[in-house]
Coordinates of C-alpha atoms in Angstrom, one line a residue:
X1 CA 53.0 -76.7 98.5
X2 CA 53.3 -74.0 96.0
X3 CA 50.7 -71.0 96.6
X4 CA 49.4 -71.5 92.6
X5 CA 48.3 -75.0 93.6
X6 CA 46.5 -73.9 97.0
X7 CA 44.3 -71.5 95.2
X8 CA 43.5 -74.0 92.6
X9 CA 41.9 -76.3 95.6
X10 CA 38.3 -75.7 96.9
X11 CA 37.6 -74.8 100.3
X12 CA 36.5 -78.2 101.2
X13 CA 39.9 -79.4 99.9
X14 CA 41.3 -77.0 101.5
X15 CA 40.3 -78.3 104.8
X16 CA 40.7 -81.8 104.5
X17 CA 44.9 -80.9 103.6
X18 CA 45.0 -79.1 107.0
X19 CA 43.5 -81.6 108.5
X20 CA 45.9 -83.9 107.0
X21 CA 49.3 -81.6 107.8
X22 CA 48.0 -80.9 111.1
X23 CA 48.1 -84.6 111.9
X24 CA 51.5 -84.6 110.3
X25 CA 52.7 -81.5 112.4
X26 CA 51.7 -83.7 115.7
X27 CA 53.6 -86.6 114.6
X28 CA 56.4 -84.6 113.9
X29 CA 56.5 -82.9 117.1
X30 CA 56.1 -86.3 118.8
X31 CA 59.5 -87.6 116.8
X32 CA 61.4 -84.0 118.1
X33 CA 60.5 -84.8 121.6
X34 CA 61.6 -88.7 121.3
X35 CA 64.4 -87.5 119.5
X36 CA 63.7 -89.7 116.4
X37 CA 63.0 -86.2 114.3
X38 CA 65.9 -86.6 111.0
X39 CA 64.5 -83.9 109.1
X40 CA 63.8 -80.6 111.9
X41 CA 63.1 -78.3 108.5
X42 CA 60.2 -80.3 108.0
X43 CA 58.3 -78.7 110.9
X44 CA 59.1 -75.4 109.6
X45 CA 57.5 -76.3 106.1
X46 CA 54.5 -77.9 107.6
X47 CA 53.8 -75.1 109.5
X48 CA 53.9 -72.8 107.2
X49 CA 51.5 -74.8 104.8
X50 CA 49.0 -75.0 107.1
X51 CA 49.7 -71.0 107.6
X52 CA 49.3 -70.6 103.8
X53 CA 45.9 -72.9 103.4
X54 CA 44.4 -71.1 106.3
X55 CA 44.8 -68.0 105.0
X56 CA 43.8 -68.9 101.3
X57 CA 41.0 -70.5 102.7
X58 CA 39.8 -67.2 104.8
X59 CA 40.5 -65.3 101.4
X60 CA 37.9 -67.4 99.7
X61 CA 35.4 -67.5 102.4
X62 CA 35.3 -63.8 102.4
X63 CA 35.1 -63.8 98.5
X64 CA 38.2 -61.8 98.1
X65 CA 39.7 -61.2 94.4
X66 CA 42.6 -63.4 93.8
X67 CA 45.8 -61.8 93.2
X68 CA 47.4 -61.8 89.9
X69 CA 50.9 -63.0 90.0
X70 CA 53.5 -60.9 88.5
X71 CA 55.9 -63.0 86.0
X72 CA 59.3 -62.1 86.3
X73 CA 59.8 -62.0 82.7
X74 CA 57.2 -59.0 82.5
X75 CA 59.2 -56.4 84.7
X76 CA 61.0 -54.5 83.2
X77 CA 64.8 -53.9 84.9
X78 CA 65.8 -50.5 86.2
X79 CA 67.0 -48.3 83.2
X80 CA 71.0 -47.3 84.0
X81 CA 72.0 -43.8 84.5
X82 CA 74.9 -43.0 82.6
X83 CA 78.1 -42.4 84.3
X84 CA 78.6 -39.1 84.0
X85 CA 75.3 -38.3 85.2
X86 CA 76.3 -40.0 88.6
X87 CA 80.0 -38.5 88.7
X88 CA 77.5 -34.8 88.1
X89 CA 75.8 -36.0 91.1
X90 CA 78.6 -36.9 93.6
X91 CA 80.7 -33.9 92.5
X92 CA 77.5 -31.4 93.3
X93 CA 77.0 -33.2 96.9
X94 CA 80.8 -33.2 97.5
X95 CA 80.8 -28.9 96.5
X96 CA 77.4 -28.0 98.0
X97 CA 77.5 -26.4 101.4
X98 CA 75.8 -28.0 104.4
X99 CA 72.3 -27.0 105.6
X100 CA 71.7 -24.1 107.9
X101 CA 69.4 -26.6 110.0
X102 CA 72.6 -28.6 110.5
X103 CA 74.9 -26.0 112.3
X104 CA 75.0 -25.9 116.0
X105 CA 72.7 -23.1 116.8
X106 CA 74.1 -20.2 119.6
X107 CA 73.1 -20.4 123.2
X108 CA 71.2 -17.5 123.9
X109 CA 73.2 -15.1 126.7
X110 CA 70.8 -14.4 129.8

């Protein structure tokens, strides 16, 4: 179940679905150990439902904010460097000298 449709439920609703996918997750588990399970992802799914409801629900108890979903439409992509910006770059690392911190440092004579 898609997160936008959990937050649209009420806590009471809520609880009643994990009810509901709890008794689904124990009917599942009985088919794995009978070895009648056809579908193994569905466990997966289920579990993680009921992880997602719990947590919505805890978030609503407390009376946190809901989070506003960001659109992937709205972001705006990375601008590009130009290329000869870069090839600056590279050519500067390639020419500059290593660090002073990096050389192997003298034992000191006794």
């Amino acid at each position: 179940m898609k997160t936008a449709d959990v937050r649209a439920m009420t806590i009471d609703q809520l609880d009643e679905e994990v009810l509901k996918l709890k008794k689904e997750q124990f009917n599942l588990r009985f088919q794995r150990a009978t070895g009648q399970l056809e579908n193994t992802s569905r466990v997966r799914v289920i579990r993680r439902d009921i992880a997602r409801m719990k947590t919505i629900a805890a978030q609503k108890r407390v009376g946190m904010p809901e989070p506003v979903a960001k659109a992937k439409a709205d972001a705006a992509p990375k601008a590009a460097k130009p290329k000869a910006e870069k090839k600056a770059k590279t050519a500067e690392a390639k020419t500059a000298k290593p660090n002073a911190a990096a050389k192997p440092r003298a034992r000191a004579k006794k």
